[in-house]
mmCIF file of C-alpha atoms in Angstrom:
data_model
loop_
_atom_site.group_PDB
_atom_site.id
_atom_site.type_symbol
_atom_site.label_atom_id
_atom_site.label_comp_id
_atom_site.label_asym_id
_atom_site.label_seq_id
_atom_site.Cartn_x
_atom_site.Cartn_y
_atom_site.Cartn_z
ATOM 1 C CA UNK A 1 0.000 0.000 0.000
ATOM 2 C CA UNK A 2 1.547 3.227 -1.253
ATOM 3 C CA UNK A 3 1.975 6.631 0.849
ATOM 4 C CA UNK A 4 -0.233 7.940 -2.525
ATOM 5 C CA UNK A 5 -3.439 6.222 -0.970
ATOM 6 C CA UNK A 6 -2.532 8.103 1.963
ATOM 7 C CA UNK A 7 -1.385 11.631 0.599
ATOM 8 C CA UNK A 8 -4.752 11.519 -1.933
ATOM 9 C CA UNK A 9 -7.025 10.156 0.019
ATOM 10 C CA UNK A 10 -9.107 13.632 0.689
ATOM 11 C CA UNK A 11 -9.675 13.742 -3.088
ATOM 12 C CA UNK A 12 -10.535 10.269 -3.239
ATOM 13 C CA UNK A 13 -14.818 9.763 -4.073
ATOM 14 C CA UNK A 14 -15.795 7.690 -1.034
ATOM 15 C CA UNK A 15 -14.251 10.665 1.349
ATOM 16 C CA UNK A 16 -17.179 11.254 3.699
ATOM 17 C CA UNK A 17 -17.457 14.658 5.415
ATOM 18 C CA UNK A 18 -19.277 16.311 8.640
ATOM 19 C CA UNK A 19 -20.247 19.997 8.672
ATOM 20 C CA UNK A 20 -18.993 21.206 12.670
ATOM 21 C CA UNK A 21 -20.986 23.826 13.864
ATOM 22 C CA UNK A 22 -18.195 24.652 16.989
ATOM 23 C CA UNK A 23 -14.561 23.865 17.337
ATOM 24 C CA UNK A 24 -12.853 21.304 18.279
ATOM 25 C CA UNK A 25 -10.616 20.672 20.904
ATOM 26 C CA UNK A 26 -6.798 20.386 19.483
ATOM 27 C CA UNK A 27 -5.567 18.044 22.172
ATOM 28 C CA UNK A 28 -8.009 15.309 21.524
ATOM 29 C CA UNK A 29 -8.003 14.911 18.198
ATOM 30 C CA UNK A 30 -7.194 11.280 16.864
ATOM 31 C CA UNK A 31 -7.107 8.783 14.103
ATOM 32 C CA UNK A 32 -8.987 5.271 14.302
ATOM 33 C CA UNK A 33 -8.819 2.603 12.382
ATOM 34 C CA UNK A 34 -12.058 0.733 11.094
ATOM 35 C CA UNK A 35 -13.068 -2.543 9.817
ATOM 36 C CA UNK A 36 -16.246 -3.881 7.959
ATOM 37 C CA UNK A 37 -17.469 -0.477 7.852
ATOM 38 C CA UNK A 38 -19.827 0.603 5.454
ATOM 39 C CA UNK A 39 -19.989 4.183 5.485
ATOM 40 C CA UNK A 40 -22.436 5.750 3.096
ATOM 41 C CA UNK A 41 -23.222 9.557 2.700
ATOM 42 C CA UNK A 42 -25.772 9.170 5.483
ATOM 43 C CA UNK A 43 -24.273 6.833 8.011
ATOM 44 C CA UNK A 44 -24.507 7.911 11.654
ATOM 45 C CA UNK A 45 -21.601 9.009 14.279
ATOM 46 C CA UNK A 46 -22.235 5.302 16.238
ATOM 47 C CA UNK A 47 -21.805 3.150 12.810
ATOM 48 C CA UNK A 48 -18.429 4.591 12.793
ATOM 49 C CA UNK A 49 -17.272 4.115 16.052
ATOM 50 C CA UNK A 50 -18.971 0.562 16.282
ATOM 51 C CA UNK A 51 -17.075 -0.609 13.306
ATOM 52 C CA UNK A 52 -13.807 0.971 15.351
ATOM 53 C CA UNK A 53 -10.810 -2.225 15.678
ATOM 54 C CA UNK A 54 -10.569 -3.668 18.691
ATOM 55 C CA UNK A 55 -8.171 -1.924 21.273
ATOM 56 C CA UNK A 56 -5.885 -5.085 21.214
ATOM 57 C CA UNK A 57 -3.070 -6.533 19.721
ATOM 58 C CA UNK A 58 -0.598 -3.567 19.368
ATOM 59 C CA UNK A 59 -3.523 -0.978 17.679
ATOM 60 C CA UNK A 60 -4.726 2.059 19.920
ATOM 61 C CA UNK A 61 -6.188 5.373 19.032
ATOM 62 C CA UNK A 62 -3.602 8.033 17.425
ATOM 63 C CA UNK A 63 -3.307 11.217 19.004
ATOM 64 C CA UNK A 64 -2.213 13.807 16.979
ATOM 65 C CA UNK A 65 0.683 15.576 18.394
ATOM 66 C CA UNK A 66 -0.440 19.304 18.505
ATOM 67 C CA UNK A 67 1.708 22.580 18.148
ATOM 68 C CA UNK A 68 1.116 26.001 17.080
ATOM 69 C CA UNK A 69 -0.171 25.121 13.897
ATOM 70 C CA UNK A 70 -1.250 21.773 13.650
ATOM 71 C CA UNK A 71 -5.062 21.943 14.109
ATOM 72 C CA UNK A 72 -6.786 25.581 13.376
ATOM 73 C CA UNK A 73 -10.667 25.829 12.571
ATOM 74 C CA UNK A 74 -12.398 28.430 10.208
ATOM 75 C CA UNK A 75 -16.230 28.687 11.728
ATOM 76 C CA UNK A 76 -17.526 30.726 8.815
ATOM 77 C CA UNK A 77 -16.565 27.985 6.184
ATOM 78 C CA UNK A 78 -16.621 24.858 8.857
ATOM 79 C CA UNK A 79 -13.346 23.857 7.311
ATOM 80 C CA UNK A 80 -10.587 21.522 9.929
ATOM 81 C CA UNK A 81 -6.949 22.896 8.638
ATOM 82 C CA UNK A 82 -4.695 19.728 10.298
ATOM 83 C CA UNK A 83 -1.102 18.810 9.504
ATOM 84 C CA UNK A 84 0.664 15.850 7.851
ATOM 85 C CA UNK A 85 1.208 12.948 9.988
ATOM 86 C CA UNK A 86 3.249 9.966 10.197
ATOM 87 C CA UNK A 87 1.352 7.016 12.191
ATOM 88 C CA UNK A 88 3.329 4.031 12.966
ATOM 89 C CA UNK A 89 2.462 1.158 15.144
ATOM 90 C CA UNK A 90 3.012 -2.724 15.294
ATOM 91 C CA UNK A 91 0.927 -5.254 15.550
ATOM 92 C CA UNK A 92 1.605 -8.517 17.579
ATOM 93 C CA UNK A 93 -1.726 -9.951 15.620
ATOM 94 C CA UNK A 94 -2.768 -9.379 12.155
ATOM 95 C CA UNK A 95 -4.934 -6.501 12.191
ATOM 96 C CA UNK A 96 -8.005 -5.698 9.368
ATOM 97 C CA UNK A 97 -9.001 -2.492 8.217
ATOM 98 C CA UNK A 98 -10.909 -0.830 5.240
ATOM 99 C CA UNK A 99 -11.765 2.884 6.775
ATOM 100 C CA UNK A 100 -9.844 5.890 8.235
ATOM 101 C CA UNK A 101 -11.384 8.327 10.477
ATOM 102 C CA UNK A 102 -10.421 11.987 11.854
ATOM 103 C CA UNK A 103 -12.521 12.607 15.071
ATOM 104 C CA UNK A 104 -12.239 15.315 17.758
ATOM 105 C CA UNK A 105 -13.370 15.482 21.123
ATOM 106 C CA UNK A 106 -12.138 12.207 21.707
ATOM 107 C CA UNK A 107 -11.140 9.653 24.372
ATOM 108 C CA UNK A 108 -8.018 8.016 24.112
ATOM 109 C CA UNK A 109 -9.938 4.708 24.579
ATOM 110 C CA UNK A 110 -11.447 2.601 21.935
ATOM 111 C CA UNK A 111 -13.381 0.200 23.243
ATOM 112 C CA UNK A 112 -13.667 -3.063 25.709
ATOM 113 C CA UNK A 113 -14.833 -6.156 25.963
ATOM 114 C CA UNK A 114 -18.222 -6.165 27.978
ATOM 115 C CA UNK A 115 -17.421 -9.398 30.444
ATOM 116 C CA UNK A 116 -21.115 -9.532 31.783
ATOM 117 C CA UNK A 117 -24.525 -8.487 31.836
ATOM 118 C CA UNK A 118 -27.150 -9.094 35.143
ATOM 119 C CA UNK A 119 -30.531 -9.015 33.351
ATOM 120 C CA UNK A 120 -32.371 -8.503 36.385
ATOM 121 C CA UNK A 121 -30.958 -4.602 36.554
ATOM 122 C CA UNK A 122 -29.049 -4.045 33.650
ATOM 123 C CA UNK A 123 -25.778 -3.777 34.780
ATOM 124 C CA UNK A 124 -22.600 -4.089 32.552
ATOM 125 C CA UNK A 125 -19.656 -5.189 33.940
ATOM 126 C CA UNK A 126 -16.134 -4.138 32.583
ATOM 127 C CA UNK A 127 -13.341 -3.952 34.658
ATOM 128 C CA UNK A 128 -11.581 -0.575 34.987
ATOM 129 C CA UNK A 129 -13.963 0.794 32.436
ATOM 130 C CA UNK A 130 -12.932 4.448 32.895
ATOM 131 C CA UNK A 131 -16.420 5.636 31.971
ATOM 132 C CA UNK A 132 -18.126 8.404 33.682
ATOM 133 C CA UNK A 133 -22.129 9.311 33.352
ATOM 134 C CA UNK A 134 -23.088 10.586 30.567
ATOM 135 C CA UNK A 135 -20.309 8.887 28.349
ATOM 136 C CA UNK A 136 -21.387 7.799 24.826
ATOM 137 C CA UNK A 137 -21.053 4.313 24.069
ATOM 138 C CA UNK A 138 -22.139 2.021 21.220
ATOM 139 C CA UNK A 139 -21.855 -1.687 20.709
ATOM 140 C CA UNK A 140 -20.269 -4.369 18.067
ATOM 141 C CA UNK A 141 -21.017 -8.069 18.383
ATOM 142 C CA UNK A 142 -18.525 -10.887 17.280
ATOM 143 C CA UNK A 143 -18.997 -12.656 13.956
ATOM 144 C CA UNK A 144 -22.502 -14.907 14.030
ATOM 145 C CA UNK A 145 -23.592 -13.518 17.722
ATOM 146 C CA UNK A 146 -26.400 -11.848 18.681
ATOM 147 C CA UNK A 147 -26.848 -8.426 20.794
ATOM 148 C CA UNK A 148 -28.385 -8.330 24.122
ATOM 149 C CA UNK A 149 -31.990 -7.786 23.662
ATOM 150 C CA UNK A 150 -32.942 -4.183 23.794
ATOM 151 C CA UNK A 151 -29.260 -3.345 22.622
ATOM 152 C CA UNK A 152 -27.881 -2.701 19.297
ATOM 153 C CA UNK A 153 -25.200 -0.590 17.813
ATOM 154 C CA UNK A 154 -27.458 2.313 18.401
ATOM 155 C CA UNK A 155 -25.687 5.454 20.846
ATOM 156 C CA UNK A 156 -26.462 4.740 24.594
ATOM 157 C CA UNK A 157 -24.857 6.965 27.404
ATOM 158 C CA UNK A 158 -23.638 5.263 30.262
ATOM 159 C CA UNK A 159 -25.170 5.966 33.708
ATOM 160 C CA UNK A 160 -24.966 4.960 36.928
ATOM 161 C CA UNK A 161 -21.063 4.074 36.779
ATOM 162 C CA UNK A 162 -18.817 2.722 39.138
ATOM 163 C CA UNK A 163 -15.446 1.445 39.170
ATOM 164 C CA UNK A 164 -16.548 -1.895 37.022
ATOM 165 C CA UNK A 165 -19.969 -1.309 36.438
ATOM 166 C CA UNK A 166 -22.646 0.756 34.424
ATOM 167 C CA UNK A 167 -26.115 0.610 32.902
ATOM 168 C CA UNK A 168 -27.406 2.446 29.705
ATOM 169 C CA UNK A 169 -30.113 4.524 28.460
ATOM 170 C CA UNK A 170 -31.130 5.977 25.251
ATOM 171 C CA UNK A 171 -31.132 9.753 26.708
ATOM 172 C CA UNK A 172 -28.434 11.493 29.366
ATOM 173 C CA UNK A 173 -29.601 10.191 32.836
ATOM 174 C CA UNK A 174 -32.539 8.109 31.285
ATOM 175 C CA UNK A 175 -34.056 5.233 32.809
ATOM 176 C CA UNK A 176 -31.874 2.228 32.394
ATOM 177 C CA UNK A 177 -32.171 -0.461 29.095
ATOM 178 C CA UNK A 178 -32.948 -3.693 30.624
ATOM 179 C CA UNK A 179 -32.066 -6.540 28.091
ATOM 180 C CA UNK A 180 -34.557 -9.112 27.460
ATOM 181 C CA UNK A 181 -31.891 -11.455 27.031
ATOM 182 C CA UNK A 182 -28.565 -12.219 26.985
ATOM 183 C CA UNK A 183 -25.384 -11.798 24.315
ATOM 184 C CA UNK A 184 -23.927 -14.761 22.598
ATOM 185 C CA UNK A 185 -20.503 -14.287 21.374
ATOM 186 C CA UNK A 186 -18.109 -11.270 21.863
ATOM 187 C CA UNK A 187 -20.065 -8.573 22.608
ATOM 188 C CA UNK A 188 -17.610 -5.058 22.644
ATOM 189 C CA UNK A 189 -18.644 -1.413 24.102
ATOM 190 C CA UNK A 190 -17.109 0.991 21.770
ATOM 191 C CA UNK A 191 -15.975 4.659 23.303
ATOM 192 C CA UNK A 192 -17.968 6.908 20.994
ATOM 193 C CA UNK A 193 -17.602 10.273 22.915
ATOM 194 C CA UNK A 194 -16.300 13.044 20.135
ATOM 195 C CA UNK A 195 -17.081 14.679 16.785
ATOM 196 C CA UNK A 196 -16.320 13.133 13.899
ATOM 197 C CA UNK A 197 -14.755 15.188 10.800
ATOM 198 C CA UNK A 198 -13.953 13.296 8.600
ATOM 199 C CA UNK A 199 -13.204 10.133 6.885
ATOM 200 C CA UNK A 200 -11.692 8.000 4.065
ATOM 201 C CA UNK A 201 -13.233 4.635 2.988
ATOM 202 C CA UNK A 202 -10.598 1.921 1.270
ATOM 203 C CA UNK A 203 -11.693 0.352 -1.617
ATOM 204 C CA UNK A 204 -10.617 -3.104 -0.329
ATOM 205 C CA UNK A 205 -9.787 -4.688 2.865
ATOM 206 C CA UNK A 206 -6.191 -4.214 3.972
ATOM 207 C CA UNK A 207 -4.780 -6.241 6.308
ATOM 208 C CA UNK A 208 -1.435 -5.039 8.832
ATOM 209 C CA UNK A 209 0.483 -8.255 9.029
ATOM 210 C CA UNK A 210 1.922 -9.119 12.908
ATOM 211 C CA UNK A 211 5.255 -7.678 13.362
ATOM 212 C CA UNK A 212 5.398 -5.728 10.717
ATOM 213 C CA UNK A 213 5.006 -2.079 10.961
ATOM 214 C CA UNK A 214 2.157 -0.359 9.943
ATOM 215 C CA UNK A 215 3.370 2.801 8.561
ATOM 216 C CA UNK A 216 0.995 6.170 6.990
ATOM 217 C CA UNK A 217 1.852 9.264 6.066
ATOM 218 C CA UNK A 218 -1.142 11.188 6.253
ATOM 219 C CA UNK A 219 -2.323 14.531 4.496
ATOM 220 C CA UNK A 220 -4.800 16.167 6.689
ATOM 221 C CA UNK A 221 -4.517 19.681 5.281
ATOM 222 C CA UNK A 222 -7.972 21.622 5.049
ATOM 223 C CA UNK A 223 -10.459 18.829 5.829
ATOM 224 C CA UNK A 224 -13.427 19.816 3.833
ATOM 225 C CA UNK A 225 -16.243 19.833 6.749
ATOM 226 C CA UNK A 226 -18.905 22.365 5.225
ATOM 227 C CA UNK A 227 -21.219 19.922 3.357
ATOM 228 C CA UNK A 228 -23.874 19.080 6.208
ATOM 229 C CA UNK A 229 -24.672 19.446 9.853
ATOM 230 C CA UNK A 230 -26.158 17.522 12.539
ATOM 231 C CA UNK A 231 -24.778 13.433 12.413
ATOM 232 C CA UNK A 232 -25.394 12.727 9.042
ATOM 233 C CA UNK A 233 -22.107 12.875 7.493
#
């Protein structure tokens, strides 16, 4: 894979944009990598971040390294003016990915693996979760499982949080979701707090071998944010 598909890749027709109607904060701004997404024109802030790799295996969030001039924001034309970066990590395991995406506002965590659910009150358990109420989360489920009932890869916000433990609801300090039933497989809570600006689809899966560097050189400049509003990006 060629620095080109990098350095091109905000000319490249499945770019997907968001129009920001306020700033965003320089010092959390970071790259993710995705896999099976399927971005379209419309697709909502929690279909990115549920498609989101898992935080595993040598991959974590990149934070973008900020200076005087690395991230600026125009708020007459929405535009994001960021720098060129070099992201390098490696993986111990081979890692998938087809999608790219530039999102501010963010946590440095990804996501988790949920280890268990009490249906009786709707209690999540994931150790050393590092959520705090209100937190937005969303939700992935492993290859030929099933969600909780009442959950989906919809955007909850945590409440009720402890050390280990939280519930959901679809509204800041809503009632709690109660599944009807339990997960099969792998079921992973996805950190979806932050604005996303931006993205860049690959045309085919690409695949980060184990042990071998994954190295990008990516052209940020002048993000073009001024198509739309709202989550529909």
């Amino acid at each position: 894979m060629s620095s080109g598909f990098f350095t091109s890749w905000i000319l490249h027709s499945t770019k997907l944009n968001l129009g920001l109607a306020t700033p965003i904060d320089p010092n959390r701004t970071r790259l993710i990598l995705c896999n099976s997404a399927t971005w379209t024109s419309i697709s909502s802030e929690a279909a990115v971040f549920a498609s989101e790799v898992k935080e595993a295996n040598g991959y974590e969030r990149f934070s973008i390294v900020v200076d005087s001039q690395a991230i600026a924001y125009d708020p007459t034309t929405r535009r994001v003016k960021a720098p060129i970066v070099n992201w390098t990590f490696t993986p111990t395991q081979d890692i998938y990915w087809n999608a790219i995406a530039l999102i501010g506002n963010s946590t440095s965590t990804a996501n988790k693996t949920v280890t268990d659910i009490d249906l009786s009150t709707g209690i999540f358990t994931i150790p050393d979760h590092g959520l705090s109420s209100g937190s937005k989360v969303t939700f992935s489920i492993s290859e030929n499982g099933s969600f909780p009932g009442q959950v989906s890869s919809s955007t909850y916000f945590a409440i009720n949080t402890t050390g280990s433990t939280y519930q959901i609801a679809s509204t800041i300090g809503g009632n709690p979701i109660i599944p009807t039933s339990n997960k099969s497989g792998i079921l992973t809570c996805h950190y979806a707090d932050g604005t996303l600006i931006s993205g860049h689809k690959a045309d085919s899966l690409q695949v980060v071998p184990a042990n071998t560097p994954f190295k990008a050189v990516l052209d940020l400049s002048f993000f073009n944010t001024n198509l739309g509003t709202g989550v529909n990006w």
